């Protein structure tokens, strides 16, 4: 049914104006950017299909390649969506911008959860810090399959030298949503810590990111 035939109070735009944006579903919010539907499907249904094709909102916001093919989602609509996705990504990154000082695991945990939790495959990332624990850079360094990502210490060493880092925080996600560190996680952390010690870079933490939560190996005493 076209949105124009919905009860006025249930239409996304009118609902937003009367109740606030937080009352809208993910698909309804997307519908406001999509604008119009296609033959036989309204904008909310297009939003639902887009979310299903990506695997959810978090995965959509982490999409760096082409959006899933959805009939009725033409070039103009895709451009609008890609623009808002990029704005959301920049807003997230601004919370951990260059020069930000990190004092405790909570300073970086929320950013890492927002950035990594939505991927349907493993991603290994690093936050590079100076000797006062101020952020120099954030990099997603390795990507893998649904249950593993190959991490190469030599490449991490190169990145530390490139950023002139004095310290580093590692993170990777578990697509299963369960952030419990595995034996492999502990082993690669130990290997990376040894490699970093050779160039005088301290490993402050390694976060395992799950669905809306994360585990700090430093807080677990695993570093």
Short mmCIF file of C-alpha atoms in Angstrom, two decimals:
data_model
loop_
_atom_site.label_atom_id
_atom_site.label_comp_id
_atom_site.label_asym_id
_atom_site.label_seq_id
_atom_site.Cartn_x
_atom_site.Cartn_y
_atom_site.Cartn_z
CA UNK A 1 0.00 0.00 0.00
CA UNK A 2 1.36 3.48 -0.84
CA UNK A 3 2.39 5.51 2.21
CA UNK A 4 -0.05 8.23 1.09
CA UNK A 5 -2.87 5.80 1.91
CA UNK A 6 -1.61 5.07 5.44
CA UNK A 7 -3.27 6.73 8.43
CA UNK A 8 -1.73 10.19 8.67
CA UNK A 9 -0.27 9.59 12.14
CA UNK A 10 1.57 6.45 10.90
CA UNK A 11 3.32 8.01 7.90
CA UNK A 12 7.09 8.34 8.57
CA UNK A 13 7.28 12.11 8.03
CA UNK A 14 4.23 12.91 10.10
CA UNK A 15 5.30 10.45 12.80
CA UNK A 16 8.71 12.13 13.02
CA UNK A 17 7.17 15.59 13.29
CA UNK A 18 4.65 14.61 15.94
CA UNK A 19 6.53 12.01 17.99
CA UNK A 20 10.23 12.56 17.22
CA UNK A 21 12.77 10.62 15.15
CA UNK A 22 13.41 8.05 17.89
CA UNK A 23 9.91 6.66 17.40
CA UNK A 24 10.63 5.62 13.81
CA UNK A 25 11.93 2.18 12.84
CA UNK A 26 15.18 1.83 10.90
CA UNK A 27 13.20 1.20 7.70
CA UNK A 28 11.02 4.26 8.30
CA UNK A 29 14.06 6.48 8.78
CA UNK A 30 15.59 5.11 5.58
CA UNK A 31 12.30 5.76 3.79
CA UNK A 32 12.68 9.48 4.48
CA UNK A 33 15.97 9.46 2.55
CA UNK A 34 14.72 7.12 -0.16
CA UNK A 35 11.82 9.48 -0.72
CA UNK A 36 9.50 7.54 -3.01
CA UNK A 37 8.79 3.89 -3.58
CA UNK A 38 8.61 1.89 -6.78
CA UNK A 39 5.76 0.12 -8.49
CA UNK A 40 4.09 -2.14 -5.95
CA UNK A 41 6.39 -1.20 -3.06
CA UNK A 42 6.52 1.89 -0.89
CA UNK A 43 9.66 3.56 0.47
CA UNK A 44 9.41 1.77 3.83
CA UNK A 45 9.36 -1.60 2.06
CA UNK A 46 12.41 -0.55 0.02
CA UNK A 47 14.12 0.34 3.30
CA UNK A 48 13.24 -3.05 4.75
CA UNK A 49 14.65 -4.84 1.70
CA UNK A 50 17.83 -2.76 1.83
CA UNK A 51 18.37 -3.60 5.51
CA UNK A 52 17.76 -7.29 4.83
CA UNK A 53 20.22 -7.25 1.94
CA UNK A 54 22.94 -5.68 4.12
CA UNK A 55 22.27 -7.73 7.24
CA UNK A 56 21.00 -4.90 9.42
CA UNK A 57 21.55 -1.21 10.09
CA UNK A 58 25.06 -1.51 11.54
CA UNK A 59 26.22 -3.46 8.49
CA UNK A 60 24.60 -0.89 6.19
CA UNK A 61 26.46 1.95 7.92
CA UNK A 62 29.72 0.05 7.52
CA UNK A 63 29.13 -0.56 3.81
CA UNK A 64 32.02 0.82 1.77
CA UNK A 65 31.20 -0.80 -1.57
CA UNK A 66 28.03 -0.76 -3.65
CA UNK A 67 24.70 -1.03 -1.89
CA UNK A 68 22.74 -4.25 -2.37
CA UNK A 69 20.65 -4.29 -5.54
CA UNK A 70 17.10 -3.34 -4.65
CA UNK A 71 14.56 -2.83 -7.40
CA UNK A 72 13.39 0.75 -7.25
CA UNK A 73 16.56 2.05 -5.61
CA UNK A 74 18.00 4.05 -8.50
CA UNK A 75 21.11 6.20 -8.80
CA UNK A 76 19.66 9.31 -7.16
CA UNK A 77 18.35 7.38 -4.15
CA UNK A 78 21.61 5.46 -3.78
CA UNK A 79 23.55 8.74 -3.82
CA UNK A 80 21.39 10.16 -1.03
CA UNK A 81 21.87 7.03 1.05
CA UNK A 82 25.62 6.91 0.45
CA UNK A 83 25.88 10.55 1.51
CA UNK A 84 24.09 9.95 4.83
CA UNK A 85 26.13 6.78 5.43
CA UNK A 86 29.33 8.78 4.97
CA UNK A 87 28.07 11.51 7.31
CA UNK A 88 27.29 8.88 9.96
CA UNK A 89 30.77 7.39 9.55
CA UNK A 90 32.42 10.81 9.91
CA UNK A 91 30.35 11.60 12.99
CA UNK A 92 31.49 8.32 14.55
CA UNK A 93 35.12 8.99 13.71
CA UNK A 94 34.95 12.53 15.12
CA UNK A 95 34.42 10.96 18.55
CA UNK A 96 37.93 9.55 18.27
CA UNK A 97 39.63 12.27 16.23
CA UNK A 98 43.34 13.03 16.04
CA UNK A 99 44.63 14.52 19.28
CA UNK A 100 41.96 12.96 21.50
CA UNK A 101 43.44 11.65 24.75
CA UNK A 102 42.47 8.16 25.90
CA UNK A 103 42.45 7.69 29.67
CA UNK A 104 40.69 4.33 30.14
CA UNK A 105 39.20 1.47 28.10
CA UNK A 106 35.77 3.12 28.04
CA UNK A 107 37.11 6.05 26.02
CA UNK A 108 37.65 3.85 22.99
CA UNK A 109 35.27 0.90 23.58
CA UNK A 110 32.12 2.68 22.36
CA UNK A 111 33.80 3.88 19.17
CA UNK A 112 35.14 0.41 18.39
CA UNK A 113 31.76 -1.20 19.05
CA UNK A 114 30.01 1.24 16.72
CA UNK A 115 32.65 0.81 14.04
CA UNK A 116 33.21 -2.96 14.06
CA UNK A 117 30.11 -4.66 15.44
CA UNK A 118 28.10 -4.56 12.21
CA UNK A 119 30.50 -6.42 9.94
CA UNK A 120 29.39 -9.91 8.83
CA UNK A 121 33.06 -10.95 8.70
CA UNK A 122 36.05 -10.43 10.99
CA UNK A 123 37.89 -7.12 10.83
CA UNK A 124 41.12 -6.41 12.70
CA UNK A 125 41.77 -2.76 13.52
CA UNK A 126 44.18 -0.59 15.47
CA UNK A 127 44.18 2.80 17.18
CA UNK A 128 47.66 4.36 17.03
CA UNK A 129 48.63 6.67 19.92
CA UNK A 130 51.47 9.01 20.85
CA UNK A 131 53.39 8.86 24.12
CA UNK A 132 50.62 10.81 25.90
CA UNK A 133 47.98 8.37 24.63
CA UNK A 134 46.54 10.88 22.17
CA UNK A 135 45.05 9.46 18.99
CA UNK A 136 47.24 9.58 15.90
CA UNK A 137 45.13 7.41 13.59
CA UNK A 138 42.63 4.58 13.34
CA UNK A 139 42.98 1.86 10.71
CA UNK A 140 41.00 -1.21 9.73
CA UNK A 141 43.98 -3.33 8.78
CA UNK A 142 42.82 -6.86 7.93
CA UNK A 143 39.55 -8.41 6.82
CA UNK A 144 38.67 -12.07 6.76
CA UNK A 145 35.86 -14.58 6.71
CA UNK A 146 32.90 -15.03 9.02
CA UNK A 147 35.08 -16.57 11.72
CA UNK A 148 38.67 -15.47 11.14
CA UNK A 149 40.98 -12.78 9.83
CA UNK A 150 44.68 -13.29 9.13
CA UNK A 151 46.77 -10.80 11.08
CA UNK A 152 50.33 -10.11 9.93
CA UNK A 153 52.53 -8.61 12.69
CA UNK A 154 55.00 -7.27 10.11
CA UNK A 155 52.29 -5.08 8.58
CA UNK A 156 51.26 -3.85 12.02
CA UNK A 157 54.88 -2.92 12.76
CA UNK A 158 55.04 -0.97 9.49
CA UNK A 159 51.85 0.90 10.37
CA UNK A 160 53.21 1.82 13.82
CA UNK A 161 56.37 3.21 12.26
CA UNK A 162 54.38 5.06 9.58
CA UNK A 163 52.28 6.80 12.23
CA UNK A 164 55.24 7.25 14.60
CA UNK A 165 53.17 5.58 17.31
CA UNK A 166 54.34 5.09 20.88
CA UNK A 167 51.38 2.91 21.84
CA UNK A 168 48.60 0.99 20.16
CA UNK A 169 45.18 -0.46 20.94
CA UNK A 170 44.04 -3.46 18.90
CA UNK A 171 40.48 -4.56 18.23
CA UNK A 172 38.62 -7.12 16.20
CA UNK A 173 35.01 -8.21 15.97
CA UNK A 174 33.29 -11.56 16.37
CA UNK A 175 30.49 -11.74 13.76
CA UNK A 176 28.74 -14.27 15.99
CA UNK A 177 28.03 -11.39 18.37
CA UNK A 178 29.73 -13.15 21.30
CA UNK A 179 32.85 -11.18 22.37
CA UNK A 180 34.47 -13.88 24.49
CA UNK A 181 38.21 -14.01 23.61
CA UNK A 182 39.36 -17.27 22.04
CA UNK A 183 42.69 -19.01 22.45
CA UNK A 184 43.60 -17.73 18.98
CA UNK A 185 42.79 -14.17 20.11
CA UNK A 186 45.09 -14.53 23.09
CA UNK A 187 47.84 -16.07 20.96
CA UNK A 188 47.84 -13.29 18.34
CA UNK A 189 47.77 -10.68 21.11
CA UNK A 190 50.89 -12.21 22.65
CA UNK A 191 52.57 -12.39 19.23
CA UNK A 192 51.75 -8.76 18.46
CA UNK A 193 52.92 -7.64 21.90
CA UNK A 194 56.30 -9.30 21.30
CA UNK A 195 56.58 -7.71 17.85
CA UNK A 196 55.66 -4.25 19.19
CA UNK A 197 58.22 -4.52 21.99
CA UNK A 198 60.99 -4.82 19.39
CA UNK A 199 60.21 -1.29 18.14
CA UNK A 200 59.37 0.21 21.54
CA UNK A 201 55.59 0.41 21.05
CA UNK A 202 53.35 -0.46 24.00
CA UNK A 203 50.21 -2.53 23.50
CA UNK A 204 47.64 -0.93 25.81
CA UNK A 205 44.70 -3.20 25.06
CA UNK A 206 43.00 -5.57 22.64
CA UNK A 207 39.20 -5.36 22.42
CA UNK A 208 37.02 -8.18 21.16
CA UNK A 209 33.83 -6.61 19.85
CA UNK A 210 30.48 -8.40 19.82
CA UNK A 211 26.88 -7.33 19.37
CA UNK A 212 26.60 -4.08 21.32
CA UNK A 213 29.35 -4.97 23.76
CA UNK A 214 33.05 -5.70 23.93
CA UNK A 215 35.65 -7.38 26.10
CA UNK A 216 38.94 -5.75 27.06
CA UNK A 217 41.81 -8.23 27.29
CA UNK A 218 43.67 -5.75 29.50
CA UNK A 219 40.80 -5.70 32.00
CA UNK A 220 40.77 -9.51 31.90
CA UNK A 221 44.49 -9.57 32.73
CA UNK A 222 45.32 -11.24 29.40
CA UNK A 223 48.01 -8.80 28.27
#
